[in-house]
mmCIF file of C-alpha atoms in Angstrom:
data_model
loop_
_atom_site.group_PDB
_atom_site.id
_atom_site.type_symbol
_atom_site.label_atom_id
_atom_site.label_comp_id
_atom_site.label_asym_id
_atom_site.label_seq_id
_atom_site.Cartn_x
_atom_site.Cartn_y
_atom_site.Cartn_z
ATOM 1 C CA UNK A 136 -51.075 24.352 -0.689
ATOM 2 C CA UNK A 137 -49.285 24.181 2.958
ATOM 3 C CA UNK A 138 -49.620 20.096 2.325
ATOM 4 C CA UNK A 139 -48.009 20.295 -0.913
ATOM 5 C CA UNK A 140 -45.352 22.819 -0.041
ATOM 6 C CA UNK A 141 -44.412 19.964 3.295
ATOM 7 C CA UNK A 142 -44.505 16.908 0.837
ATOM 8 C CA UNK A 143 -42.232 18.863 -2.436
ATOM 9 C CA UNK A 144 -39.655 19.776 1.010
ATOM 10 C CA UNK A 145 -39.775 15.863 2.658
ATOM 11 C CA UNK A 146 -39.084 14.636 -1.027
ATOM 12 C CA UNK A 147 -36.371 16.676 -1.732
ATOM 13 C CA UNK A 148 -34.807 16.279 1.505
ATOM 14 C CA UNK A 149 -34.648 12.350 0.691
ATOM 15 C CA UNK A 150 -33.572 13.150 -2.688
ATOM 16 C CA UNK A 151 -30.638 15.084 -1.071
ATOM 17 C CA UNK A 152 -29.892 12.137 1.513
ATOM 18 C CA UNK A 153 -30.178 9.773 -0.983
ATOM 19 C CA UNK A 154 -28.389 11.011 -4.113
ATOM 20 C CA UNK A 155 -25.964 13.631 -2.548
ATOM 21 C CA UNK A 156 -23.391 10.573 -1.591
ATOM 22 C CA UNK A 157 -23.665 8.913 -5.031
ATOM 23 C CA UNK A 158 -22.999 12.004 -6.554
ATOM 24 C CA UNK A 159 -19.690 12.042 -4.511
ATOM 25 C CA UNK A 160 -17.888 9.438 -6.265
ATOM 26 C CA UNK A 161 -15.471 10.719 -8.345
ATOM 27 C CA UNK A 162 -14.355 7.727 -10.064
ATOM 28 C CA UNK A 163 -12.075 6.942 -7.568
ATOM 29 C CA UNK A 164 -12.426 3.493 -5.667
ATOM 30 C CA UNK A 165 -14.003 4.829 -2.958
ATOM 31 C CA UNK A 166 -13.303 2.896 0.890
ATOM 32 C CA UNK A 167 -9.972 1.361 -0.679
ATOM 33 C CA UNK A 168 -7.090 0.479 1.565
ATOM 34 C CA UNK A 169 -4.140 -1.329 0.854
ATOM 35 C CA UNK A 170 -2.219 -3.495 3.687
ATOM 36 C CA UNK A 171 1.352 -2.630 4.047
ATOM 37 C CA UNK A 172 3.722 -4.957 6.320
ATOM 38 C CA UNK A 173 6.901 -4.299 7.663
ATOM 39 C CA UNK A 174 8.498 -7.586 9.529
ATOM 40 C CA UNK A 175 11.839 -9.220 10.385
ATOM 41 C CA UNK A 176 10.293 -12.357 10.404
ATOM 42 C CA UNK A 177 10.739 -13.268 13.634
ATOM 43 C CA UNK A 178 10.849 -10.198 16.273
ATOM 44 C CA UNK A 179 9.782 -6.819 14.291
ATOM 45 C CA UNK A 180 6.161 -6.657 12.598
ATOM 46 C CA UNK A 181 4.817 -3.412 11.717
ATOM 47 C CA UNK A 182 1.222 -3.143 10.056
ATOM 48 C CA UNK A 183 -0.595 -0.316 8.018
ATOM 49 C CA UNK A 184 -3.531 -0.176 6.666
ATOM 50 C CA UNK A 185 -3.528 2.274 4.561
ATOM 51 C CA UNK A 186 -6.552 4.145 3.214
ATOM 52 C CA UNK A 187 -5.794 4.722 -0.910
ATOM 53 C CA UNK A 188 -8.566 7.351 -1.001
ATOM 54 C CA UNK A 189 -7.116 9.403 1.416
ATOM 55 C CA UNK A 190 -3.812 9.684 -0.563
ATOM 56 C CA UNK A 191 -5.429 10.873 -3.772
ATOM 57 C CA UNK A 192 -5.620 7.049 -5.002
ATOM 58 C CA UNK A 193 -5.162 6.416 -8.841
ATOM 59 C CA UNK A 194 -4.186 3.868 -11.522
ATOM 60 C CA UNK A 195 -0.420 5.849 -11.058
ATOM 61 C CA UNK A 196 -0.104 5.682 -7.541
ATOM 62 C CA UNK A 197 3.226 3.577 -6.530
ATOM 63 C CA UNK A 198 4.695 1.769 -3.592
ATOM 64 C CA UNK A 199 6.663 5.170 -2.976
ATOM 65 C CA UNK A 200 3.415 6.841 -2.850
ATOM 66 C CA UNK A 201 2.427 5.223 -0.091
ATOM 67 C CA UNK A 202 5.260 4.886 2.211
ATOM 68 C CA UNK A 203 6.395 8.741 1.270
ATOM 69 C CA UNK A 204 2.696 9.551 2.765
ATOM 70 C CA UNK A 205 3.177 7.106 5.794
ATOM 71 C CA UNK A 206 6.709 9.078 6.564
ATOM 72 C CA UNK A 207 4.874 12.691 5.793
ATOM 73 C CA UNK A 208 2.197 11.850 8.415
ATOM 74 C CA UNK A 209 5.222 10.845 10.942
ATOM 75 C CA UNK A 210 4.351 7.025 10.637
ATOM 76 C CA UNK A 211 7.114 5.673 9.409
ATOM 77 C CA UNK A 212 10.948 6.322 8.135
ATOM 78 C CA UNK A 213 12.473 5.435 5.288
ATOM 79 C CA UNK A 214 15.771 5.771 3.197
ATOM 80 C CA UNK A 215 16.332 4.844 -0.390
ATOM 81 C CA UNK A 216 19.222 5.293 -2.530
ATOM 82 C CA UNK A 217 18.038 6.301 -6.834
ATOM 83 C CA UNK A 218 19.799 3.505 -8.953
ATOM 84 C CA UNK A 219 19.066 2.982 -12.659
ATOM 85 C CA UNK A 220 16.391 0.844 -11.725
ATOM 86 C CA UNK A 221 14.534 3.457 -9.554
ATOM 87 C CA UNK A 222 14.373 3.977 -5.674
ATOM 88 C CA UNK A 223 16.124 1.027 -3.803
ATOM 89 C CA UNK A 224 14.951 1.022 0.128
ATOM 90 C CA UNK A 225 17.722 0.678 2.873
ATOM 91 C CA UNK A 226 16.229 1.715 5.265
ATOM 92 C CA UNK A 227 12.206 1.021 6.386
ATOM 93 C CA UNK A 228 10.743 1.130 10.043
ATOM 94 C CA UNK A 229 13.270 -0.676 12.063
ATOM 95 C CA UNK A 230 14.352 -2.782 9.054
ATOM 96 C CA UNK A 231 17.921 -1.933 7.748
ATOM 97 C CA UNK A 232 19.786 -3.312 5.194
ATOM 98 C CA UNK A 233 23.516 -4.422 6.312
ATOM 99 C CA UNK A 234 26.098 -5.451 3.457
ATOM 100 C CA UNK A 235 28.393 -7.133 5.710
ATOM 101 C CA UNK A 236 25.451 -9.320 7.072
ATOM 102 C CA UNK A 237 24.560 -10.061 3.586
ATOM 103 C CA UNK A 238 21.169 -9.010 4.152
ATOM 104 C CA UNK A 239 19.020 -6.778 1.906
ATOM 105 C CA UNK A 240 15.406 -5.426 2.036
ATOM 106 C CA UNK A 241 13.224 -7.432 -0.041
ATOM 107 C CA UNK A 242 9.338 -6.976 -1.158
ATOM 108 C CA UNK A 243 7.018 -9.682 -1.337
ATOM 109 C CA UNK A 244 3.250 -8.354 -3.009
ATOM 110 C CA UNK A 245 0.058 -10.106 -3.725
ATOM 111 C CA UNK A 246 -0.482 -7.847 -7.011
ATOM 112 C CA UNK A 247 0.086 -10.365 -9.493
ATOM 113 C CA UNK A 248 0.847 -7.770 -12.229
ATOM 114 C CA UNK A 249 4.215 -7.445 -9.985
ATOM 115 C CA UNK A 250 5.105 -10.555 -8.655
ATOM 116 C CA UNK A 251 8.492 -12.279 -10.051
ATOM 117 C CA UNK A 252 7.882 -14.974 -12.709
ATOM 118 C CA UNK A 253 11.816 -15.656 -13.003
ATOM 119 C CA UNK A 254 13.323 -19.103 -11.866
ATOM 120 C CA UNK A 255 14.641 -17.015 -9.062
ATOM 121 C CA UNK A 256 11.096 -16.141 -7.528
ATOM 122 C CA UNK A 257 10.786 -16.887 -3.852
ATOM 123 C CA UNK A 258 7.660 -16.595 -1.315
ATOM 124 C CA UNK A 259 6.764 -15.365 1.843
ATOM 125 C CA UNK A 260 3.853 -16.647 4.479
ATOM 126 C CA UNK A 261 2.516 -13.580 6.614
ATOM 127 C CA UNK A 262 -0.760 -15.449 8.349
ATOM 128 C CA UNK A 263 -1.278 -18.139 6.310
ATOM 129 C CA UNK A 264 -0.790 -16.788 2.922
ATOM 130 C CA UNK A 265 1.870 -16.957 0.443
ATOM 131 C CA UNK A 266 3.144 -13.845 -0.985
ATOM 132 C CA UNK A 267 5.693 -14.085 -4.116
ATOM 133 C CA UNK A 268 8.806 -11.307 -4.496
ATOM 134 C CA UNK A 269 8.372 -8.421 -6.485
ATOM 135 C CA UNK A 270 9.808 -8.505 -9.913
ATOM 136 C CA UNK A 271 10.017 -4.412 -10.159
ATOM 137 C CA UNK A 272 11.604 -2.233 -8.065
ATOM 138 C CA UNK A 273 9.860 -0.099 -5.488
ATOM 139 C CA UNK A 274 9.666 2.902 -8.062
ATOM 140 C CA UNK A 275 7.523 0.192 -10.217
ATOM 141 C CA UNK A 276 5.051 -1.528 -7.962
ATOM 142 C CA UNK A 277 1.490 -1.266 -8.158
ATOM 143 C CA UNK A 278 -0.996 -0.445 -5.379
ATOM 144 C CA UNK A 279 -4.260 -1.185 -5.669
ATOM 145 C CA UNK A 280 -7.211 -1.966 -3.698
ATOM 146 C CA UNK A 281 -6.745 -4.993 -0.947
ATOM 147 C CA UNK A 282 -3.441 -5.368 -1.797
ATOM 148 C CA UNK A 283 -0.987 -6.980 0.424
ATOM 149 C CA UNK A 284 2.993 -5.662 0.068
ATOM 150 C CA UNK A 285 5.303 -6.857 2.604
ATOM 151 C CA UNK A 286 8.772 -5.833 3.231
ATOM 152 C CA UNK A 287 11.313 -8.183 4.595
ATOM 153 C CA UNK A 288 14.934 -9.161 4.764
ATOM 154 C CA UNK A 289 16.874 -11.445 2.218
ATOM 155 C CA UNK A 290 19.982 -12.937 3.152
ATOM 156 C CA UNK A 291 22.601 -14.491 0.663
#
């Protein structure tokens, strides 16, 4: 009886070890991170990698999702101004738009849901790959899994 009792406890102890973290998942994409890049281009780069999972990750979570949990943990800063179009960023990191410089702060993403498929799309390299602008608005963007949003200048 002793030998049974020891091999019902050993198997389910393995059952526990076994099928406790698969019963974890939640339907959430567990291990996700996103890549988020701040960078003048040429002086200023800025990198976070940014675990989804921890943020409560979902099919609604948003560009302003992420960066208002970078700025609540104390990584980063931001200002936007609300438009009809949504949140418009003016201020990210050390990037900051100036009017009379004619520069702007512009968002380059590698989710092609968002990308711009106007005549007026432009790209980005950030280590060898191209990244096209956003065609929505911060408010709009899509984060998902491995995706890479960068953040930028544009000057006209």
């Amino acid at each position: 009886m002793k030998k049974f009792f020891k091999i019902f406890a050993l198997a389910a102890i393995l059952c526990v070890c076994v099928i406790a973290p698969v019963a974890c998942i939640d339907g959430s994409v567990s291990g996700d991170s996103m890549t988020l890049v701040l960078t003048d281009g040429a002086d200023y780069t800025q990198v976070f990698e940014v675990d989804l999972n921890a943020m409560s990750y979902n099919e609604n979570t948003g560009l302003m999702n992420v960066i208002e949990s970078l700025k609540l943990q104390d990584k980063l800063t931001y200002t936007s101004s609300d438009s009809g179009y949504g949140s418009y960023l003016t201020q990210i990191g050390e990037l900051t738009e100036d009017l009379q410089a004619r520069r702007s702060i512009y968002i380059y993403t590698s989710v092609e849901k968002d990308v711009d498929v106007s005549e007026w799309a432009s790209t980005f390299t950030y280590e060898g790959k191209e990244y096209t602008n956003s065609g929505v608005g911060a408010s709009q963007m899509t984060i998902e899994g491995g995706c890479v949003i960068i953040i930028t200048y544009t000057t006209w």
